[in-house]
Coordinates of C-alpha atoms and ligand atoms in Angstrom, one line a residue:
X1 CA 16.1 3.0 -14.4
X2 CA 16.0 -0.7 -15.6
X3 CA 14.5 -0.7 -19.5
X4 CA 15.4 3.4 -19.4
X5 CA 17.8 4.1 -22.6
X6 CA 21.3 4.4 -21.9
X7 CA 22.6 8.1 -23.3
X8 CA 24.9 7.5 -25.5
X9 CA 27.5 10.3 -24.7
X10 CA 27.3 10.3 -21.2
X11 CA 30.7 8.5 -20.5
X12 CA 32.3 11.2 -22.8
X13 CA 31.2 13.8 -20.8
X14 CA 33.0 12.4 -18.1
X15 CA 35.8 11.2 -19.6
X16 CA 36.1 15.1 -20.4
X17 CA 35.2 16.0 -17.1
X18 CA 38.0 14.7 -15.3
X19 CA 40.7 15.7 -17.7
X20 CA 40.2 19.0 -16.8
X21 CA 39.8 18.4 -13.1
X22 CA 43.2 17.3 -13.7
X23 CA 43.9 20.2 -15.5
X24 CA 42.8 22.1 -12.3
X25 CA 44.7 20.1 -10.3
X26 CA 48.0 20.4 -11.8
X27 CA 47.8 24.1 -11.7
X28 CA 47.0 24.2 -8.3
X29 CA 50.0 22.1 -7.1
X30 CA 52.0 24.2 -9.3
X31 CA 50.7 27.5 -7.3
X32 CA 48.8 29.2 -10.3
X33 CA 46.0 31.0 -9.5
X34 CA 44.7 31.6 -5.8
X35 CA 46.5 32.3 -3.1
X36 CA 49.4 32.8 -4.9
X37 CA 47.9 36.0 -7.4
X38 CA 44.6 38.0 -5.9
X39 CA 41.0 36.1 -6.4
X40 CA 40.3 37.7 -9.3
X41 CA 43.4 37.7 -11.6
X42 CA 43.4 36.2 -15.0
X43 CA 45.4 33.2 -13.7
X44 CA 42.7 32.9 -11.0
X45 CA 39.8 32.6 -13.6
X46 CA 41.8 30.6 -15.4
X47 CA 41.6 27.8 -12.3
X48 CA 38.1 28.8 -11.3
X49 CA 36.5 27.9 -14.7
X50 CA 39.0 24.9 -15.5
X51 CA 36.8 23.7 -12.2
X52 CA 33.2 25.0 -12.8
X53 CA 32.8 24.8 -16.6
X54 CA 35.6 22.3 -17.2
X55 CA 34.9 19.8 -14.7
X56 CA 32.1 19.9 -12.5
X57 CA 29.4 21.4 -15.0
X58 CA 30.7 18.8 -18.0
X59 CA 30.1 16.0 -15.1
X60 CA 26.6 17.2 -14.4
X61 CA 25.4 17.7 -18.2
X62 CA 26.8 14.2 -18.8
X63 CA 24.8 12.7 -15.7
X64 CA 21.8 15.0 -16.3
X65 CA 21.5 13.3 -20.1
X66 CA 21.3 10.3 -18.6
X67 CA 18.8 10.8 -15.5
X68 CA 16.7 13.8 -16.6
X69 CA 14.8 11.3 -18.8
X70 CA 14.7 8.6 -16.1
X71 CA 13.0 11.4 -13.7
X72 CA 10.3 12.5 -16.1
X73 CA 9.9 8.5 -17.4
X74 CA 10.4 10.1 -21.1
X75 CA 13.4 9.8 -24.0
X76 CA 15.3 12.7 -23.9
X77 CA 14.1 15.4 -26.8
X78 CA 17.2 15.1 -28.9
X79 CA 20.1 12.7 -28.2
X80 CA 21.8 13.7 -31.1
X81 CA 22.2 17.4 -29.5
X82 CA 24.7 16.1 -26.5
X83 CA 28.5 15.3 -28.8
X84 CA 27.3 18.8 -31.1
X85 CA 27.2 20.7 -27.1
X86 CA 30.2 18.8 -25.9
X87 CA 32.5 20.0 -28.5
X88 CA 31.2 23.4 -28.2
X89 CA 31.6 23.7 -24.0
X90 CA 35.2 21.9 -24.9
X91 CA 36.4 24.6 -27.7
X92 CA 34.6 27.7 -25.9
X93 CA 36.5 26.8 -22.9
X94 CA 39.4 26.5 -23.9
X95 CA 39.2 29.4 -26.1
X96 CA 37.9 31.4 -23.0
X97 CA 40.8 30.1 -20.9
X98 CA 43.2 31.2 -23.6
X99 CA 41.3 35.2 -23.3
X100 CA 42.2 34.7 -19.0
X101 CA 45.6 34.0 -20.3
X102 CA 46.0 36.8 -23.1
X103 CA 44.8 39.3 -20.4
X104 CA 47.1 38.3 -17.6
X105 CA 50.2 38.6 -20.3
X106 CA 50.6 34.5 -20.6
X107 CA 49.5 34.8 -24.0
X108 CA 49.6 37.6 -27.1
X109 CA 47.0 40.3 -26.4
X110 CA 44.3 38.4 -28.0
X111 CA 41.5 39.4 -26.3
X112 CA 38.8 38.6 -28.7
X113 CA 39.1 34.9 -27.3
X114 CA 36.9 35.7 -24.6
X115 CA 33.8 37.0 -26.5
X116 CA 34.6 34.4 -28.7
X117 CA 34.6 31.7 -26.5
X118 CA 32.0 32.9 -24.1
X119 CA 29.7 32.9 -27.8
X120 CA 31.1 29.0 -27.7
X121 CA 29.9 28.3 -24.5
X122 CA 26.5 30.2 -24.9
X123 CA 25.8 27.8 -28.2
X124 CA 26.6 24.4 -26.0
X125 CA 25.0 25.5 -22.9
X126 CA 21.5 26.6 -24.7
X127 CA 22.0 23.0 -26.9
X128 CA 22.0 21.5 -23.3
X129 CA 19.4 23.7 -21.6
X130 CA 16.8 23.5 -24.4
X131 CA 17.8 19.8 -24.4
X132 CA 17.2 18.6 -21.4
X133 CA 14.5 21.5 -20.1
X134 CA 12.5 20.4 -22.6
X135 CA 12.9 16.8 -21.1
X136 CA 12.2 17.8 -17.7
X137 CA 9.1 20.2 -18.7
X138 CA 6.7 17.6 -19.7
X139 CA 6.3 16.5 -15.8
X140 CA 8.3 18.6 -13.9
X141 CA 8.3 16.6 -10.7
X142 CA 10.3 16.6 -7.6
X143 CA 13.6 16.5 -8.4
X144 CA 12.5 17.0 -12.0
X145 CA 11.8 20.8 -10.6
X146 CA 15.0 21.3 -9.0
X147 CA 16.7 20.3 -12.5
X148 CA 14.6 23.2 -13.9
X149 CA 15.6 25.8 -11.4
X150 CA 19.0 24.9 -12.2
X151 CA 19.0 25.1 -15.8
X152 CA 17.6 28.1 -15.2
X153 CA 20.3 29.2 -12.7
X154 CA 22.3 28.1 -15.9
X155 CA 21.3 30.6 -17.9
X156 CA 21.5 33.7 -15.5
X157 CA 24.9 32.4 -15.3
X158 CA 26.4 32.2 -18.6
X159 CA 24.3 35.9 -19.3
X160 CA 26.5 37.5 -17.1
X161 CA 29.4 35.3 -17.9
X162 CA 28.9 36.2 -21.4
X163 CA 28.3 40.4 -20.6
X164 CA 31.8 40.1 -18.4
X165 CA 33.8 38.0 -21.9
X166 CA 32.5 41.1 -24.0
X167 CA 33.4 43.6 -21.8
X168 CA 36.7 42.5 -20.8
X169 CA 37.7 42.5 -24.5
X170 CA 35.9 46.2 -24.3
X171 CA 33.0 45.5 -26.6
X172 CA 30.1 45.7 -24.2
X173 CA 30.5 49.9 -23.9
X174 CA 29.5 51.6 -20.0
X175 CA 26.5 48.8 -19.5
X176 CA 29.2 46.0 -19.6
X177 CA 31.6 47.8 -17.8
X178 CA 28.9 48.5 -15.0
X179 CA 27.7 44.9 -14.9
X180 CA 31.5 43.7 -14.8
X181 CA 32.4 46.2 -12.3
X182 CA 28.8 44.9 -9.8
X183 CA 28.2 41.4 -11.3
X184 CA 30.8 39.3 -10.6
X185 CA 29.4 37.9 -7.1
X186 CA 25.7 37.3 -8.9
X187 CA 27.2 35.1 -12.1
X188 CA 29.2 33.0 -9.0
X189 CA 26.3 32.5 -6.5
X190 CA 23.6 31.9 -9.7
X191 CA 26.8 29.3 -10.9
X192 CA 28.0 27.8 -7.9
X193 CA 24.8 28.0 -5.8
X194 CA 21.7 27.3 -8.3
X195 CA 23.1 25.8 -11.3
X196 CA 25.7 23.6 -9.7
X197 CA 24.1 23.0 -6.1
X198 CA 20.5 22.8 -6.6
X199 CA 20.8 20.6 -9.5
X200 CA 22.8 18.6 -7.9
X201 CA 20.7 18.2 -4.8
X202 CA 17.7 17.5 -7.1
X203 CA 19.8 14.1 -8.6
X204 CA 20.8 13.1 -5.4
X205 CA 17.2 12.6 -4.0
X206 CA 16.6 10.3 -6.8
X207 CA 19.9 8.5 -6.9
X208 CA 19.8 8.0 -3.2
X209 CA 16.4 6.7 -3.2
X210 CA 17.2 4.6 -5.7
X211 CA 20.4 3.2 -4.9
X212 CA 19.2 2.5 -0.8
X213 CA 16.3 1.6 -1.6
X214 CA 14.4 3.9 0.1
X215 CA 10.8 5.9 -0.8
X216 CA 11.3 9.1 -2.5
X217 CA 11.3 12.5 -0.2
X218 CA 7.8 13.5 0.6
X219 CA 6.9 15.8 -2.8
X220 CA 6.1 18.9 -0.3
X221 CA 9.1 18.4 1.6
X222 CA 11.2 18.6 -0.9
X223 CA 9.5 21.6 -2.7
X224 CA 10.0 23.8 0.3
X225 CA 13.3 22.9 0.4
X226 CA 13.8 23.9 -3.5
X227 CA 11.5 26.9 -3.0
X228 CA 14.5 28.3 -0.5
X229 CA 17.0 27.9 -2.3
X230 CA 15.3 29.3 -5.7
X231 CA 14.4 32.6 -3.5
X232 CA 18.2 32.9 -2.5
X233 CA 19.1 32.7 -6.3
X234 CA 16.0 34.8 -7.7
X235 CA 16.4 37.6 -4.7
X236 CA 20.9 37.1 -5.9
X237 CA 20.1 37.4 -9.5
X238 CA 16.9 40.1 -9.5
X239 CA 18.1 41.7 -6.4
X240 CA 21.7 42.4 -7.2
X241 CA 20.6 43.5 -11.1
X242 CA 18.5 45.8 -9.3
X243 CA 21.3 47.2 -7.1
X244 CA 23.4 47.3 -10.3
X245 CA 20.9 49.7 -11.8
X246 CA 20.7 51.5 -9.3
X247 CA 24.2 51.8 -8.1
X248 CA 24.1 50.9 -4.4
X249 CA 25.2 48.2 -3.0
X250 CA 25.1 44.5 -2.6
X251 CA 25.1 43.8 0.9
X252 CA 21.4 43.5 1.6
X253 CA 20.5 41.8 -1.6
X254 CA 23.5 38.9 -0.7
X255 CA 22.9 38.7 3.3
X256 CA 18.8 37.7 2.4
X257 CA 20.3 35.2 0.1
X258 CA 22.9 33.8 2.1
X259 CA 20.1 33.4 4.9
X260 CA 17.4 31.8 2.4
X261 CA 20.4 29.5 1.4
X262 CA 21.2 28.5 4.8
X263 CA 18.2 27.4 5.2
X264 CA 18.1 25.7 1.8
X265 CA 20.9 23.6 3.1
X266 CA 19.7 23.0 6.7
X267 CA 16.2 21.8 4.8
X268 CA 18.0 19.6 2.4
X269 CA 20.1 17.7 5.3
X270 CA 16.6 17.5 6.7
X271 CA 15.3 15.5 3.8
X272 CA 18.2 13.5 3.0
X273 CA 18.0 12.2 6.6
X274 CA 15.0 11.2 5.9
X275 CA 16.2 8.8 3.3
X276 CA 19.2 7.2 5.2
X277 CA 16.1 6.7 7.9
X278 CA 13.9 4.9 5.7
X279 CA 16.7 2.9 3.6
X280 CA 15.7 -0.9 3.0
X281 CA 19.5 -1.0 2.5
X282 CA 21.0 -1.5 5.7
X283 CA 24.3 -2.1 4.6
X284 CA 25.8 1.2 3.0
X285 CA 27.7 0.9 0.4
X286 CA 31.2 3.0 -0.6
X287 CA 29.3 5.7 -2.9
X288 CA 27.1 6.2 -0.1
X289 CA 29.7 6.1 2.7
X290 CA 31.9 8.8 1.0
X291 CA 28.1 11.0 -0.1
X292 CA 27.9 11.6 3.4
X293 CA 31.9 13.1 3.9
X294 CA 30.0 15.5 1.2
X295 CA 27.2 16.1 3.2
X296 CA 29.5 16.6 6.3
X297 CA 31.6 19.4 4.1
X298 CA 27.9 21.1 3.1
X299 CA 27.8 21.2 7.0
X300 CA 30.7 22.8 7.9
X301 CA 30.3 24.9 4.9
X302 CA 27.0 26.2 5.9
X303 CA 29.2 26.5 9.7
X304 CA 32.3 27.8 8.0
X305 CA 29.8 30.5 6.2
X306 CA 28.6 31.5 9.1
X307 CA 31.5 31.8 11.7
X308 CA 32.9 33.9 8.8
X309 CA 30.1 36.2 8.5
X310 CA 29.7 36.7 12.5
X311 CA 33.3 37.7 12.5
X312 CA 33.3 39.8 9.4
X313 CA 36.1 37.6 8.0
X314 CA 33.8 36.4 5.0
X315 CA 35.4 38.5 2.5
X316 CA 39.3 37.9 3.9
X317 CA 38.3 33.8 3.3
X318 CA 35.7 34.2 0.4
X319 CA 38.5 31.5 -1.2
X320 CA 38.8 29.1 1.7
X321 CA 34.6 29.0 1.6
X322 CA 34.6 28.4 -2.5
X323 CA 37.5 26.0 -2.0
X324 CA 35.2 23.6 0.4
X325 CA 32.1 23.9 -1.6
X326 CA 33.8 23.3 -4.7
X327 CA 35.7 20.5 -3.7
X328 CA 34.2 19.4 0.0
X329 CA 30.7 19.3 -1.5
X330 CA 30.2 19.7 -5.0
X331 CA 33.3 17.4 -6.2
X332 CA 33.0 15.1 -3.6
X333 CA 29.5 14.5 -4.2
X334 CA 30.4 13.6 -8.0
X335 CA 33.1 11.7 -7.5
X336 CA 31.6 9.4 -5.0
X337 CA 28.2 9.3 -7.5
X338 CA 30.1 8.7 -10.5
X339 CA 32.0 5.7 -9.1
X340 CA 28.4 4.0 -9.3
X341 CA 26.9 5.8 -11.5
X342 CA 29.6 3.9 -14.1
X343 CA 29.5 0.9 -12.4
X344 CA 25.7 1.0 -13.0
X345 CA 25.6 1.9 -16.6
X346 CA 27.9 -0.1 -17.4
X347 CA 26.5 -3.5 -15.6
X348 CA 23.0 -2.5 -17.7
X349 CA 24.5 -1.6 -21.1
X350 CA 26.8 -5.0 -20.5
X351 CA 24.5 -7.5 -19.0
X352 CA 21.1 -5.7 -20.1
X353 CA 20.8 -7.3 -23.0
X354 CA 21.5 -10.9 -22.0
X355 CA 19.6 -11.1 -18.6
X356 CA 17.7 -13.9 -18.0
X357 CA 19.4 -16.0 -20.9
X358 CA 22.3 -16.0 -19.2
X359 CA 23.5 -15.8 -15.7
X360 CA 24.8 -12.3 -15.2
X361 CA 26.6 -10.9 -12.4
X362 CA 25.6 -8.0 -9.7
X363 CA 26.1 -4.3 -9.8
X364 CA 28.3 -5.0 -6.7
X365 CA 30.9 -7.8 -8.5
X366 CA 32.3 -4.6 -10.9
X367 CA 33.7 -2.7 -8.3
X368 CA 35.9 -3.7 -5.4
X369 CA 35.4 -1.0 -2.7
X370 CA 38.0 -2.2 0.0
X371 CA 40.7 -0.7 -2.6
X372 CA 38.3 1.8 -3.5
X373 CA 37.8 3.4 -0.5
X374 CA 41.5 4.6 0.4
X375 CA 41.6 7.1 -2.3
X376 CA 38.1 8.7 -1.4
X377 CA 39.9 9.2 2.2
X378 CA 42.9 10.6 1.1
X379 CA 41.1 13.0 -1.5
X380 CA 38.5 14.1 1.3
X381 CA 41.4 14.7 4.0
X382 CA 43.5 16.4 1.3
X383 CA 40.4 18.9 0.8
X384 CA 39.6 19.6 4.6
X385 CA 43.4 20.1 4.7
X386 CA 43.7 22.3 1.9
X387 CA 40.4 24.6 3.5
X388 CA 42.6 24.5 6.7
X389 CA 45.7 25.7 4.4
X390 CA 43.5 28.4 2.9
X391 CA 42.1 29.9 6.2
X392 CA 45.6 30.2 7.6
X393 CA 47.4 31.5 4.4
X394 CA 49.8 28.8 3.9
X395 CA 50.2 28.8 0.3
X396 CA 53.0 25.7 0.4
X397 CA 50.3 23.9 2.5
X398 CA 47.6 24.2 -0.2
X399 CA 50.1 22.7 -3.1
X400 CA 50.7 19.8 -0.7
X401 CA 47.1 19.0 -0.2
X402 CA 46.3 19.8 -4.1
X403 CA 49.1 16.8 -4.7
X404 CA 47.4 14.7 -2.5
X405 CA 43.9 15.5 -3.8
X406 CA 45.7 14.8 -7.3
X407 CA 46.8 10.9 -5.7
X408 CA 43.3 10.6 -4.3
X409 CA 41.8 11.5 -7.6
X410 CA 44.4 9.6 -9.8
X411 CA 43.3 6.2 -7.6
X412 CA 39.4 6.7 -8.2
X413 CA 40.4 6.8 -11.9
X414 CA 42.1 4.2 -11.9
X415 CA 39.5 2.3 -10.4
X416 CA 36.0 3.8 -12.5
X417 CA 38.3 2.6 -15.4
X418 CA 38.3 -1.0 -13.8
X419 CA 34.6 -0.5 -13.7
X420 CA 34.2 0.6 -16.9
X421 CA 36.6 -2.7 -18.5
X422 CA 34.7 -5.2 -16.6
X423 CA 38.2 -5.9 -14.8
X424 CA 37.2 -7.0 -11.4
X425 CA 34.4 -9.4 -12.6
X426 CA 35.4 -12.9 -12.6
X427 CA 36.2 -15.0 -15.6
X428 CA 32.8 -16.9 -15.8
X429 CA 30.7 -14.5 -15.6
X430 CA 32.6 -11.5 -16.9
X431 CA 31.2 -12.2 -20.5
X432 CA 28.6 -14.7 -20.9
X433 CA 27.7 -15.8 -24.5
X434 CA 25.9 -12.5 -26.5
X435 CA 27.4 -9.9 -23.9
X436 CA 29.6 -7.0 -25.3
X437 CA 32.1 -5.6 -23.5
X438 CA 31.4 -1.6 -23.3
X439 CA 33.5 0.8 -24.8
X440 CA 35.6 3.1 -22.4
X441 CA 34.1 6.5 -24.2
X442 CA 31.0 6.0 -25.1
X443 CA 27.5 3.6 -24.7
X444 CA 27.5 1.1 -28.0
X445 CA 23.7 1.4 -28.1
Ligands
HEM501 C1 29.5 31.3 -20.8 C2 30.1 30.8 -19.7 C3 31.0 31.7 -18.8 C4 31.7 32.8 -19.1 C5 31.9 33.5 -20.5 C6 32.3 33.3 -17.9 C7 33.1 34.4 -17.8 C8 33.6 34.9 -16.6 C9 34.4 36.1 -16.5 C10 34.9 36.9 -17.7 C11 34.7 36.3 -15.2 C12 35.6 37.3 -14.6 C13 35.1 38.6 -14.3 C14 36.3 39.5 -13.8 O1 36.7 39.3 -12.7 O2 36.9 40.2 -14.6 C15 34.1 35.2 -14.5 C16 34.2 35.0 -13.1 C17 33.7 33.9 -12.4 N1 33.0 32.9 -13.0 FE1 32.4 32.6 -14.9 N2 31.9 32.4 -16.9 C18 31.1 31.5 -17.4 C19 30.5 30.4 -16.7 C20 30.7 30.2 -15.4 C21 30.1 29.1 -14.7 C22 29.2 28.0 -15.3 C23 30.5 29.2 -13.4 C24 30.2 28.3 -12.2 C25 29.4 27.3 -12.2 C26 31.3 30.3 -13.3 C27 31.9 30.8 -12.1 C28 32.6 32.0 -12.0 C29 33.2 32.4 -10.7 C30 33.1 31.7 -9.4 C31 33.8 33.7 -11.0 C32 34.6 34.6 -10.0 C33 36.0 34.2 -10.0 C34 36.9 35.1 -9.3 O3 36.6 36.2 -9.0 O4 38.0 34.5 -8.9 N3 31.5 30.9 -14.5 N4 33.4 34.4 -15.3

């Protein structure tokens, strides 16, 4: 990582990230979307996307740009590509968010929005795929391969996505009504499951290794944990296209995957055991500490998953599982990553440059965890809350722990800002002579 180029836009990315996880936020406390309408009303998608293209798939193409090339050891095959694809997933999405709104009577009946921003997001999604599989081909390695899976998962994502914009605004004719009518669970396991989950399982093996000091997962180990988890998407994807063609149902095709994918998980907790074992890093630091309130919500998803399916609940709670792997897992996980992922770019891209001519300070003298780690607490209790709100129905319940998500969220902000303006480094060393301070949006490199 040390002497690997810093990507320019990453900090953008998450900059833009996080404003719409507010976005999300807000419209949760406010009680749009979920419980309040059905799961799959315009408001609903409104919510769902404001989370899964707006926030959590921005914060992985700005962290990808940034490690992709540090996996593979090469510069990234175009730089210049990541502001072109971050104004075109910005404008797409909010131009597909204002089609959920036309069609749920928010907005005039403009439906054209959607299979105009779904084009949007195709256009900055292939920008970012090309991008960075490109990258990632020339040695697709460990965690290089799980990257590739999930661009991959990426793009069986946004095809359906795309089919559904068209043929909501009815210009897809019978195909697109069939694949909208059948597709909908296949475009959110290939989204939330491959693109989102096994990407972000293949960064954590490096970041953890890297950031505990400990030697990378066995390369066999980890491949049969990835080779799972592709199977549950491939058998998702091919399976359910097939049982779209040839209209029977889904049942079979999904309970294979969710069984390959349970095992996926169970594999992966296997592995990253493995690394907590053989950590030169005794002491664990916050990002580490909160990782593994992730990892416990991937457990008592995989639990929650299958208590559900045992008792034939699955599709009374389908929101209350998505809820805990969207926010338990998935957010969690990038939260508690980013707050040292900026602390570390920003202590190379500031103190880079002069080390060795100067006496610089640690990674660990930008951040002040004691105050840090409060608001990972209260955003992880908020979400475990919020699940518990969701299996019981209590839709007040769910705007309480969405406001205290928001105060949990609004605190680790506050703090990866202090990161990012050098604020907790003291005056000596905070900017010894030829060091720059960093930019809040972007890398000055
Ligand atoms: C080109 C990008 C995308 C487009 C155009 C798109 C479009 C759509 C549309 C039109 C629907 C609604 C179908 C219906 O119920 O009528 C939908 C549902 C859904 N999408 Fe996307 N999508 C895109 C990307 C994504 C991504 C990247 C993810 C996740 C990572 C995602 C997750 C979901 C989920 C979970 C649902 C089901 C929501 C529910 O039923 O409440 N989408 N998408």
């Amino acid at each position: 990582m040390i002497g690997a180029a810093i990507s320019r836009w990453t900090m953008a990315y998450f900059a833009m990230a996080l404003a719409w996880l507010f976005v999300a936020l807000a419209l949760m406390v406010v009680g749009i979307g979920y419980p309040a309408v059905d799961i799959a009303a315009p408001d609903t998608l409104v919510l769902v996307h404001a989370v899964c293209i707006g926030w959590l798939s921005l914060a992985m193409c700005g962290a990808l740009f940034q490690f992709v090339p540090v996996l593979v050891a090469r510069p990234l095959y175009a730089e210049t590509w990541a502001l072109p694809a971050l104004v075109l997933l910005t404008v797409g999405l909010v131009s597909l968010i204002g089609g959920f709104m036309a069609l749920g009577g928010r907005l005039p009946p403009a439906l054209w929005l959607l299979p105009f921003g779904a084009v949007l997001l195709v256009a900055g999604f292939a920008l970012v795929v090309v991008d960075l599989g490109l990258t990632a081909w020339l040695r697709p390695t460990g965690p290089a391969r799980f990257v590739l899976v999930g661009l991959g998962s990426l793009c069986a994502t946004i095809g359906f996505g795309a089919v559904f914009a068209f043929a909501l605004a009815g210009w897809a004719g019978s195909f697109g009504d069939l694949v909208l009518a059948s597709g909908i669970p296949l475009h959110a396991v290939a989204g939330l499951g491959g693109w989102l989950t096994l990407t972000a399982m293949g960064v954590s093996y490096r970041l953890l290794s890297m950031f505990m000091l400990a030697p990378d997962v066995d390369d066999r180990q980890s491949r049969v944990t990835l080779a799972a988890g592709a199977l549950a998407i491939a058998v998702t994807v091919a399976g359910g296209a097939l049982a779209i063609g040839l209209a029977s149902g889904m049942s079979v095709v999904l309970s294979i995957a969710g069984v390959l994918g349970l095992a996926s998980a169970a594999l992966y907790g296997r592995d990253i055991a493995s690394i907590f074992r053989n950590r030169r890093r005794r002491q664990l630091e916050l990002n580490m500490r909160m990782a593994t309130l992730s990892y416990a919500s991937l457990a008592g998803l995989a639990m929650l998953g299958f208590a559900l399916v045992w008792t034939e609940a699955f599709a009374a709670h389908v929101g209350a599982f998505v809820f805990l792997a969207v926010f338990g897992w998935l957010s969690g996980l990038v939260l508690a990553k980013l707050y040292k992922i900026v602390a570390f770019l920003t202590w190379l891209e500031t103190y880079g440059p002069v080390m060795g001519r100067a006496p610089t300070p640690r990674v660990q003298d930008l951040v002040a965890e004691g105050r840090a780690a409060k608001w990972f607490v209260i955003y992880y209790a908020a979400v475990w809350a919020g699940t518990a709100a969701l299996l019981a129905s209590e839709v007040d319940a769910l705007r309480m722990a969405a406001a205290m998500m928001t105060v949990g969220v609004v605190g680790i902000i506050r703090e990866i800002i202090r990161i990012r303006r050098l604020a907790d480094v003291e005056s000596p060393l905070r900017l010894p002579g030829g060091a720059v301070a960093p930019h809040l949006l972007f890398a000055r490199n």
